[in-house]
Amino acid sequence: MVTPAARREAVAYLAELFEVSQRRACDVLGVDRTTVRYRSQRSDDAGIRERMRALAAERRRFGYRRVHWLLSREGVSINHTKFRRLYREEKLQARRRGGRKRALGTRSPMAIPQGRNQRWSLDFVSDAFACGRPFRILAVVDDFTRACLALVADTSISGLRVARELDWVIAERSRPAMVVSDNGTELTSMAILCWSKERHVEWHYIAPGKPQQNGFIESFNARLRDECLNETIFTSLTRARSVLAAWRHDYNHHRPHSSLGNKTPAEMGALASSQPGWGLTPSPVAITPVHGHQQSRRLYS
């Protein structure tokens, strides 16, 4: 028995059970009679409690400080300590929301690709039609040849749609050893996790807020937006798909890349296919920075 209320209940229970006086029950339990006979002079604050519950129901994510401030604006003067006590007695505390569950994927260092289909990169690009309605583009790039494997445009692209598009790309080429992406909801869905497990494809998620860890697709997105999206007004989804298909063909077969020695991705892919030993040598390793630590960005064998 710690609180005065608990002591009063114990004295009342003992007096009723054994039919003894209050004095006798207090002597047995060692409770001061003034504690038992005390009657609080404090008001029940029914009006404040009712208004507090109304404000908390209207502003469900407000804590006691903001609710207290709103109540003060209405002319109610109450000490913040007392207000917090009433707030807790009414059980109005706003629960802290946890972060969104994210798929962990692979956090091991990524090998720098030394051949075709060793690593693909995925990302989404957003644009809008002339009427203002937004649409999204799923971009898939081979990190070694820089070839654009797919440009899928639609108003909504789910995780199941991403898995289906990847299956179509695999049917045209072959299965990649690794896929790299950010932590978007479509790419961390159960559909993608099941697809990765069933196809035996390693999926690597970059650290949240670190787009530089997926630099190949970020560079491609910049070229796509600068050379295609910003140069075209899309009036419909059919128009967007036809323009993207034409731009993808030009990107893969005609546009020279300085990083490839001014070769096109198609020429780079043909060169890799003509040399059977290419890509079988040990791959250097790119170190992925760990959160909270500044690691070296050098590459080593």
PDB file of N, CA, C and O in Angstrom, residues 150-215:
ATOM      1  N   ALA A 150      14.336  -1.469 -69.974  1.00  0.00           N
ATOM      2  CA  ALA A 150      12.882  -1.279 -69.979  1.00  0.00           C
ATOM      3  C   ALA A 150      12.563   0.142 -69.548  1.00  0.00           C
ATOM      4  O   ALA A 150      13.234   0.708 -68.672  1.00  0.00           O
ATOM      5  N   LEU A 151      11.522   0.693 -70.166  1.00  0.00           N
ATOM      6  CA  LEU A 151      10.922   1.958 -69.757  1.00  0.00           C
ATOM      7  C   LEU A 151       9.418   1.742 -69.753  1.00  0.00           C
ATOM      8  O   LEU A 151       8.776   1.773 -70.807  1.00  0.00           O
ATOM      9  N   VAL A 152       8.874   1.489 -68.579  1.00  0.00           N
ATOM     10  CA  VAL A 152       7.462   1.133 -68.435  1.00  0.00           C
ATOM     11  C   VAL A 152       6.721   2.347 -67.905  1.00  0.00           C
ATOM     12  O   VAL A 152       6.992   2.813 -66.788  1.00  0.00           O
ATOM     13  N   ALA A 153       5.789   2.873 -68.685  1.00  0.00           N
ATOM     14  CA  ALA A 153       5.018   4.051 -68.288  1.00  0.00           C
ATOM     15  C   ALA A 153       3.596   3.642 -67.959  1.00  0.00           C
ATOM     16  O   ALA A 153       2.958   2.895 -68.695  1.00  0.00           O
ATOM     17  N   ASP A 154       3.092   4.136 -66.843  1.00  0.00           N
ATOM     18  CA  ASP A 154       1.707   3.889 -66.453  1.00  0.00           C
ATOM     19  C   ASP A 154       1.355   4.861 -65.341  1.00  0.00           C
ATOM     20  O   ASP A 154       2.237   5.461 -64.708  1.00  0.00           O
ATOM     21  N   THR A 155       0.052   4.991 -65.098  1.00  0.00           N
ATOM     22  CA  THR A 155      -0.393   5.896 -64.036  1.00  0.00           C
ATOM     23  C   THR A 155      -0.153   5.309 -62.656  1.00  0.00           C
ATOM     24  O   THR A 155      -0.074   6.043 -61.675  1.00  0.00           O
ATOM     25  N   SER A 156      -0.046   3.989 -62.570  1.00  0.00           N
ATOM     26  CA  SER A 156       0.223   3.325 -61.299  1.00  0.00           C
ATOM     27  C   SER A 156       0.981   2.038 -61.580  1.00  0.00           C
ATOM     28  O   SER A 156       0.588   1.262 -62.460  1.00  0.00           O
ATOM     29  N   ILE A 157       2.061   1.814 -60.855  1.00  0.00           N
ATOM     30  CA  ILE A 157       2.893   0.629 -61.035  1.00  0.00           C
ATOM     31  C   ILE A 157       3.094  -0.015 -59.673  1.00  0.00           C
ATOM     32  O   ILE A 157       3.740   0.560 -58.796  1.00  0.00           O
ATOM     33  N   SER A 158       2.532  -1.192 -59.482  1.00  0.00           N
ATOM     34  CA  SER A 158       2.613  -1.896 -58.211  1.00  0.00           C
ATOM     35  C   SER A 158       3.822  -2.824 -58.189  1.00  0.00           C
ATOM     36  O   SER A 158       4.533  -2.992 -59.199  1.00  0.00           O
ATOM     37  N   GLY A 159       4.044  -3.462 -57.037  1.00  0.00           N
ATOM     38  CA  GLY A 159       5.129  -4.424 -56.936  1.00  0.00           C
ATOM     39  C   GLY A 159       4.926  -5.620 -57.850  1.00  0.00           C
ATOM     40  O   GLY A 159       5.885  -6.140 -58.435  1.00  0.00           O
ATOM     41  N   LEU A 160       3.671  -6.070 -57.996  1.00  0.00           N
ATOM     42  CA  LEU A 160       3.383  -7.183 -58.908  1.00  0.00           C
ATOM     43  C   LEU A 160       3.707  -6.802 -60.347  1.00  0.00           C
ATOM     44  O   LEU A 160       4.229  -7.624 -61.112  1.00  0.00           O
ATOM     45  N   ARG A 161       3.401  -5.553 -60.718  1.00  0.00           N
ATOM     46  CA  ARG A 161       3.702  -5.100 -62.074  1.00  0.00           C
ATOM     47  C   ARG A 161       5.217  -5.055 -62.291  1.00  0.00           C
ATOM     48  O   ARG A 161       5.706  -5.422 -63.377  1.00  0.00           O
ATOM     49  N   VAL A 162       5.968  -4.610 -61.303  1.00  0.00           N
ATOM     50  CA  VAL A 162       7.429  -4.573 -61.419  1.00  0.00           C
ATOM     51  C   VAL A 162       7.971  -5.980 -61.633  1.00  0.00           C
ATOM     52  O   VAL A 162       8.821  -6.209 -62.497  1.00  0.00           O
ATOM     53  N   ALA A 163       7.476  -6.952 -60.859  1.00  0.00           N
ATOM     54  CA  ALA A 163       7.925  -8.340 -61.008  1.00  0.00           C
ATOM     55  C   ALA A 163       7.590  -8.876 -62.400  1.00  0.00           C
ATOM     56  O   ALA A 163       8.403  -9.573 -63.022  1.00  0.00           O
ATOM     57  N   ARG A 164       6.407  -8.550 -62.900  1.00  0.00           N
ATOM     58  CA  ARG A 164       6.010  -9.022 -64.226  1.00  0.00           C
ATOM     59  C   ARG A 164       6.880  -8.413 -65.318  1.00  0.00           C
ATOM     60  O   ARG A 164       7.285  -9.101 -66.269  1.00  0.00           O
ATOM     61  N   GLU A 165       7.198  -7.131 -65.199  1.00  0.00           N
ATOM     62  CA  GLU A 165       8.055  -6.489 -66.188  1.00  0.00           C
ATOM     63  C   GLU A 165       9.466  -7.076 -66.153  1.00  0.00           C
ATOM     64  O   GLU A 165      10.103  -7.246 -67.202  1.00  0.00           O
ATOM     65  N   LEU A 166       9.951  -7.397 -64.968  1.00  0.00           N
ATOM     66  CA  LEU A 166      11.279  -8.006 -64.871  1.00  0.00           C
ATOM     67  C   LEU A 166      11.302  -9.384 -65.515  1.00  0.00           C
ATOM     68  O   LEU A 166      12.302  -9.772 -66.135  1.00  0.00           O
ATOM     69  N   ASP A 167      10.223 -10.123 -65.378  1.00  0.00           N
ATOM     70  CA  ASP A 167      10.140 -11.428 -66.036  1.00  0.00           C
ATOM     71  C   ASP A 167      10.221 -11.281 -67.553  1.00  0.00           C
ATOM     72  O   ASP A 167      10.851 -12.102 -68.235  1.00  0.00           O
ATOM     73  N   TRP A 168       9.576 -10.253 -68.091  1.00  0.00           N
ATOM     74  CA  TRP A 168       9.620 -10.031 -69.537  1.00  0.00           C
ATOM     75  C   TRP A 168      11.031  -9.646 -69.987  1.00  0.00           C
ATOM     76  O   TRP A 168      11.488 -10.068 -71.047  1.00  0.00           O
ATOM     77  N   VAL A 169      11.726  -8.855 -69.196  1.00  0.00           N
ATOM     78  CA  VAL A 169      13.100  -8.483 -69.553  1.00  0.00           C
ATOM     79  C   VAL A 169      14.001  -9.714 -69.495  1.00  0.00           C
ATOM     80  O   VAL A 169      14.866  -9.914 -70.363  1.00  0.00           O
ATOM     81  N   ILE A 170      13.812 -10.563 -68.495  1.00  0.00           N
ATOM     82  CA  ILE A 170      14.614 -11.782 -68.380  1.00  0.00           C
ATOM     83  C   ILE A 170      14.363 -12.704 -69.562  1.00  0.00           C
ATOM     84  O   ILE A 170      15.272 -13.379 -70.055  1.00  0.00           O
ATOM     85  N   ALA A 171      13.113 -12.766 -70.030  1.00  0.00           N
ATOM     86  CA  ALA A 171      12.804 -13.611 -71.186  1.00  0.00           C
ATOM     87  C   ALA A 171      13.547 -13.139 -72.426  1.00  0.00           C
ATOM     88  O   ALA A 171      13.927 -13.955 -73.284  1.00  0.00           O
ATOM     89  N   GLU A 172      13.788 -11.834 -72.559  1.00  0.00           N
ATOM     90  CA  GLU A 172      14.509 -11.308 -73.708  1.00  0.00           C
ATOM     91  C   GLU A 172      16.017 -11.443 -73.552  1.00  0.00           C
ATOM     92  O   GLU A 172      16.733 -11.629 -74.544  1.00  0.00           O
ATOM     93  N   ARG A 173      16.524 -11.340 -72.336  1.00  0.00           N
ATOM     94  CA  ARG A 173      17.972 -11.379 -72.119  1.00  0.00           C
ATOM     95  C   ARG A 173      18.324 -12.641 -71.339  1.00  0.00           C
ATOM     96  O   ARG A 173      18.307 -13.725 -71.868  1.00  0.00           O
ATOM     97  N   SER A 174      18.571 -12.484 -70.047  1.00  0.00           N
ATOM     98  CA  SER A 174      18.811 -13.604 -69.141  1.00  0.00           C
ATOM     99  C   SER A 174      18.691 -13.078 -67.720  1.00  0.00           C
ATOM    100  O   SER A 174      18.528 -11.878 -67.503  1.00  0.00           O
ATOM    101  N   ARG A 175      18.768 -13.967 -66.768  1.00  0.00           N
ATOM    102  CA  ARG A 175      18.561 -13.598 -65.378  1.00  0.00           C
ATOM    103  C   ARG A 175      19.770 -12.837 -64.838  1.00  0.00           C
ATOM    104  O   ARG A 175      20.908 -13.266 -65.022  1.00  0.00           O
ATOM    105  N   PRO A 176      19.554 -11.708 -64.135  1.00  0.00           N
ATOM    106  CA  PRO A 176      20.683 -10.966 -63.558  1.00  0.00           C
ATOM    107  C   PRO A 176      21.163 -11.620 -62.274  1.00  0.00           C
ATOM    108  O   PRO A 176      20.428 -12.368 -61.610  1.00  0.00           O
ATOM    109  N   ALA A 177      22.404 -11.324 -61.915  1.00  0.00           N
ATOM    110  CA  ALA A 177      22.934 -11.831 -60.652  1.00  0.00           C
ATOM    111  C   ALA A 177      22.475 -10.978 -59.479  1.00  0.00           C
ATOM    112  O   ALA A 177      22.285 -11.486 -58.371  1.00  0.00           O
ATOM    113  N   MET A 178      22.278  -9.687 -59.710  1.00  0.00           N
ATOM    114  CA  MET A 178      21.873  -8.781 -58.636  1.00  0.00           C
ATOM    115  C   MET A 178      21.021  -7.658 -59.205  1.00  0.00           C
ATOM    116  O   MET A 178      21.216  -7.240 -60.346  1.00  0.00           O
ATOM    117  N   VAL A 179      20.082  -7.202 -58.398  1.00  0.00           N
ATOM    118  CA  VAL A 179      19.267  -6.039 -58.731  1.00  0.00           C
ATOM    119  C   VAL A 179      19.438  -5.019 -57.608  1.00  0.00           C
ATOM    120  O   VAL A 179      19.378  -5.375 -56.426  1.00  0.00           O
ATOM    121  N   VAL A 180      19.647  -3.764 -57.965  1.00  0.00           N
ATOM    122  CA  VAL A 180      19.851  -2.693 -56.989  1.00  0.00           C
ATOM    123  C   VAL A 180      18.697  -1.706 -57.100  1.00  0.00           C
ATOM    124  O   VAL A 180      18.295  -1.330 -58.207  1.00  0.00           O
ATOM    125  N   SER A 181      18.160  -1.296 -55.958  1.00  0.00           N
ATOM    126  CA  SER A 181      17.058  -0.329 -55.959  1.00  0.00           C
ATOM    127  C   SER A 181      17.056   0.419 -54.648  1.00  0.00           C
ATOM    128  O   SER A 181      17.798   0.095 -53.721  1.00  0.00           O
ATOM    129  N   ASP A 182      16.181   1.440 -54.572  1.00  0.00           N
ATOM    130  CA  ASP A 182      15.997   2.156 -53.321  1.00  0.00           C
ATOM    131  C   ASP A 182      14.949   1.430 -52.481  1.00  0.00           C
ATOM    132  O   ASP A 182      14.593   0.283 -52.766  1.00  0.00           O
ATOM    133  N   ASN A 183      14.451   2.098 -51.442  1.00  0.00           N
ATOM    134  CA  ASN A 183      13.534   1.467 -50.500  1.00  0.00           C
ATOM    135  C   ASN A 183      12.085   1.882 -50.728  1.00  0.00           C
ATOM    136  O   ASN A 183      11.307   1.984 -49.778  1.00  0.00           O
ATOM    137  N   GLY A 184      11.687   2.135 -51.969  1.00  0.00           N
ATOM    138  CA  GLY A 184      10.308   2.490 -52.259  1.00  0.00           C
ATOM    139  C   GLY A 184       9.352   1.365 -51.901  1.00  0.00           C
ATOM    140  O   GLY A 184       9.719   0.187 -51.857  1.00  0.00           O
ATOM    141  N   THR A 185       8.105   1.731 -51.654  1.00  0.00           N
ATOM    142  CA  THR A 185       7.128   0.733 -51.212  1.00  0.00           C
ATOM    143  C   THR A 185       6.893  -0.348 -52.257  1.00  0.00           C
ATOM    144  O   THR A 185       6.661  -1.508 -51.894  1.00  0.00           O
ATOM    145  N   GLU A 186       6.950   0.011 -53.547  1.00  0.00           N
ATOM    146  CA  GLU A 186       6.756  -1.000 -54.580  1.00  0.00           C
ATOM    147  C   GLU A 186       7.906  -1.987 -54.607  1.00  0.00           C
ATOM    148  O   GLU A 186       7.705  -3.175 -54.894  1.00  0.00           O
ATOM    149  N   LEU A 187       9.101  -1.522 -54.317  1.00  0.00           N
ATOM    150  CA  LEU A 187      10.294  -2.357 -54.416  1.00  0.00           C
ATOM    151  C   LEU A 187      10.606  -3.106 -53.132  1.00  0.00           C
ATOM    152  O   LEU A 187      11.496  -3.954 -53.121  1.00  0.00           O
ATOM    153  N   THR A 188       9.907  -2.787 -52.048  1.00  0.00           N
ATOM    154  CA  THR A 188      10.079  -3.538 -50.795  1.00  0.00           C
ATOM    155  C   THR A 188       8.842  -4.351 -50.466  1.00  0.00           C
ATOM    156  O   THR A 188       8.698  -4.819 -49.343  1.00  0.00           O
ATOM    157  N   SER A 189       7.947  -4.514 -51.424  1.00  0.00           N
ATOM    158  CA  SER A 189       6.713  -5.256 -51.185  1.00  0.00           C
ATOM    159  C   SER A 189       6.986  -6.755 -51.138  1.00  0.00           C
ATOM    160  O   SER A 189       8.044  -7.247 -51.549  1.00  0.00           O
ATOM    161  N   MET A 190       5.990  -7.492 -50.647  1.00  0.00           N
ATOM    162  CA  MET A 190       6.115  -8.942 -50.579  1.00  0.00           C
ATOM    163  C   MET A 190       6.212  -9.545 -51.974  1.00  0.00           C
ATOM    164  O   MET A 190       6.854 -10.593 -52.155  1.00  0.00           O
ATOM    165  N   ALA A 191       5.591  -8.913 -52.965  1.00  0.00           N
ATOM    166  CA  ALA A 191       5.664  -9.425 -54.330  1.00  0.00           C
ATOM    167  C   ALA A 191       7.108  -9.446 -54.832  1.00  0.00           C
ATOM    168  O   ALA A 191       7.547 -10.421 -55.462  1.00  0.00           O
ATOM    169  N   ILE A 192       7.866  -8.385 -54.541  1.00  0.00           N
ATOM    170  CA  ILE A 192       9.261  -8.321 -54.978  1.00  0.00           C
ATOM    171  C   ILE A 192      10.122  -9.287 -54.174  1.00  0.00           C
ATOM    172  O   ILE A 192      11.015  -9.961 -54.721  1.00  0.00           O
ATOM    173  N   LEU A 193       9.874  -9.396 -52.871  1.00  0.00           N
ATOM    174  CA  LEU A 193      10.663 -10.311 -52.060  1.00  0.00           C
ATOM    175  C   LEU A 193      10.446 -11.759 -52.501  1.00  0.00           C
ATOM    176  O   LEU A 193      11.392 -12.545 -52.581  1.00  0.00           O
ATOM    177  N   CYS A 194       9.197 -12.113 -52.796  1.00  0.00           N
ATOM    178  CA  CYS A 194       8.907 -13.472 -53.278  1.00  0.00           C
ATOM    179  C   CYS A 194       9.521 -13.701 -54.654  1.00  0.00           C
ATOM    180  O   CYS A 194      10.061 -14.781 -54.930  1.00  0.00           O
ATOM    181  N   TRP A 195       9.441 -12.688 -55.527  1.00  0.00           N
ATOM    182  CA  TRP A 195      10.043 -12.825 -56.858  1.00  0.00           C
ATOM    183  C   TRP A 195      11.544 -13.035 -56.764  1.00  0.00           C
ATOM    184  O   TRP A 195      12.107 -13.895 -57.463  1.00  0.00           O
ATOM    185  N   SER A 196      12.214 -12.274 -55.921  1.00  0.00           N
ATOM    186  CA  SER A 196      13.660 -12.407 -55.760  1.00  0.00           C
ATOM    187  C   SER A 196      14.040 -13.793 -55.243  1.00  0.00           C
ATOM    188  O   SER A 196      15.026 -14.395 -55.697  1.00  0.00           O
ATOM    189  N   LYS A 197      13.244 -14.317 -54.320  1.00  0.00           N
ATOM    190  CA  LYS A 197      13.546 -15.639 -53.771  1.00  0.00           C
ATOM    191  C   LYS A 197      13.286 -16.741 -54.786  1.00  0.00           C
ATOM    192  O   LYS A 197      14.076 -17.686 -54.921  1.00  0.00           O
ATOM    193  N   GLU A 198      12.181 -16.623 -55.525  1.00  0.00           N
ATOM    194  CA  GLU A 198      11.834 -17.668 -56.499  1.00  0.00           C
ATOM    195  C   GLU A 198      12.788 -17.664 -57.690  1.00  0.00           C
ATOM    196  O   GLU A 198      13.107 -18.722 -58.239  1.00  0.00           O
ATOM    197  N   ARG A 199      13.243 -16.475 -58.130  1.00  0.00           N
ATOM    198  CA  ARG A 199      14.131 -16.393 -59.296  1.00  0.00           C
ATOM    199  C   ARG A 199      15.599 -16.511 -58.911  1.00  0.00           C
ATOM    200  O   ARG A 199      16.465 -16.490 -59.776  1.00  0.00           O
ATOM    201  N   HIS A 200      15.888 -16.584 -57.612  1.00  0.00           N
ATOM    202  CA  HIS A 200      17.273 -16.690 -57.117  1.00  0.00           C
ATOM    203  C   HIS A 200      18.104 -15.493 -57.581  1.00  0.00           C
ATOM    204  O   HIS A 200      19.228 -15.633 -58.060  1.00  0.00           O
ATOM    205  N   VAL A 201      17.508 -14.320 -57.447  1.00  0.00           N
ATOM    206  CA  VAL A 201      18.184 -13.066 -57.793  1.00  0.00           C
ATOM    207  C   VAL A 201      18.455 -12.302 -56.514  1.00  0.00           C
ATOM    208  O   VAL A 201      17.536 -12.044 -55.729  1.00  0.00           O
ATOM    209  N   GLU A 202      19.682 -11.937 -56.295  1.00  0.00           N
ATOM    210  CA  GLU A 202      20.045 -11.167 -55.103  1.00  0.00           C
ATOM    211  C   GLU A 202      19.551  -9.735 -55.272  1.00  0.00           C
ATOM    212  O   GLU A 202      19.796  -9.096 -56.305  1.00  0.00           O
ATOM    213  N   TRP A 203      18.842  -9.225 -54.266  1.00  0.00           N
ATOM    214  CA  TRP A 203      18.288  -7.861 -54.328  1.00  0.00           C
ATOM    215  C   TRP A 203      18.992  -7.012 -53.286  1.00  0.00           C
ATOM    216  O   TRP A 203      18.971  -7.322 -52.097  1.00  0.00           O
ATOM    217  N   HIS A 204      19.592  -5.940 -53.728  1.00  0.00           N
ATOM    218  CA  HIS A 204      20.354  -5.060 -52.837  1.00  0.00           C
ATOM    219  C   HIS A 204      19.615  -3.738 -52.697  1.00  0.00           C
ATOM    220  O   HIS A 204      19.340  -3.070 -53.700  1.00  0.00           O
ATOM    221  N   TYR A 205      19.288  -3.352 -51.460  1.00  0.00           N
ATOM    222  CA  TYR A 205      18.646  -2.071 -51.185  1.00  0.00           C
ATOM    223  C   TYR A 205      19.696  -1.077 -50.710  1.00  0.00           C
ATOM    224  O   TYR A 205      20.473  -1.368 -49.803  1.00  0.00           O
ATOM    225  N   ILE A 206      19.712   0.083 -51.337  1.00  0.00           N
ATOM    226  CA  ILE A 206      20.646   1.110 -50.908  1.00  0.00           C
ATOM    227  C   ILE A 206      20.177   1.687 -49.581  1.00  0.00           C
ATOM    228  O   ILE A 206      19.032   1.497 -49.168  1.00  0.00           O
ATOM    229  N   ALA A 207      21.056   2.397 -48.891  1.00  0.00           N
ATOM    230  CA  ALA A 207      20.700   3.017 -47.627  1.00  0.00           C
ATOM    231  C   ALA A 207      19.694   4.139 -47.866  1.00  0.00           C
ATOM    232  O   ALA A 207      19.802   4.869 -48.853  1.00  0.00           O
ATOM    233  N   PRO A 208      18.689   4.295 -47.000  1.00  0.00           N
ATOM    234  CA  PRO A 208      17.705   5.371 -47.181  1.00  0.00           C
ATOM    235  C   PRO A 208      18.376   6.738 -47.228  1.00  0.00           C
ATOM    236  O   PRO A 208      19.243   7.056 -46.407  1.00  0.00           O
ATOM    237  N   GLY A 209      17.976   7.551 -48.189  1.00  0.00           N
ATOM    238  CA  GLY A 209      18.541   8.887 -48.327  1.00  0.00           C
ATOM    239  C   GLY A 209      19.925   8.927 -48.932  1.00  0.00           C
ATOM    240  O   GLY A 209      20.611   9.945 -48.828  1.00  0.00           O
ATOM    241  N   LYS A 210      20.366   7.825 -49.577  1.00  0.00           N
ATOM    242  CA  LYS A 210      21.693   7.770 -50.187  1.00  0.00           C
ATOM    243  C   LYS A 210      21.583   7.400 -51.665  1.00  0.00           C
ATOM    244  O   LYS A 210      21.979   6.308 -52.088  1.00  0.00           O
ATOM    245  N   PRO A 211      21.016   8.273 -52.509  1.00  0.00           N
ATOM    246  CA  PRO A 211      20.861   7.926 -53.927  1.00  0.00           C
ATOM    247  C   PRO A 211      22.190   7.740 -54.642  1.00  0.00           C
ATOM    248  O   PRO A 211      22.237   7.089 -55.692  1.00  0.00           O
ATOM    249  N   GLN A 212      23.286   8.292 -54.088  1.00  0.00           N
ATOM    250  CA  GLN A 212      24.575   8.131 -54.743  1.00  0.00           C
ATOM    251  C   GLN A 212      25.041   6.680 -54.744  1.00  0.00           C
ATOM    252  O   GLN A 212      25.920   6.307 -55.530  1.00  0.00           O
ATOM    253  N   GLN A 213      24.446   5.842 -53.868  1.00  0.00           N
ATOM    254  CA  GLN A 213      24.792   4.422 -53.867  1.00  0.00           C
ATOM    255  C   GLN A 213      24.192   3.695 -55.073  1.00  0.00           C
ATOM    256  O   GLN A 213      24.518   2.533 -55.316  1.00  0.00           O
ATOM    257  N   ASN A 214      23.293   4.352 -55.783  1.00  0.00           N
ATOM    258  CA  ASN A 214      22.715   3.796 -56.996  1.00  0.00           C
ATOM    259  C   ASN A 214      22.963   4.775 -58.135  1.00  0.00           C
ATOM    260  O   ASN A 214      22.050   5.221 -58.819  1.00  0.00           O
ATOM    261  N   GLY A 215      24.236   5.106 -58.338  1.00  0.00           N
ATOM    262  CA  GLY A 215      24.607   6.185 -59.236  1.00  0.00           C
ATOM    263  C   GLY A 215      24.317   5.916 -60.700  1.00  0.00           C
ATOM    264  O   GLY A 215      24.039   6.850 -61.458  1.00  0.00           O
TER     265      GLY A 215
END
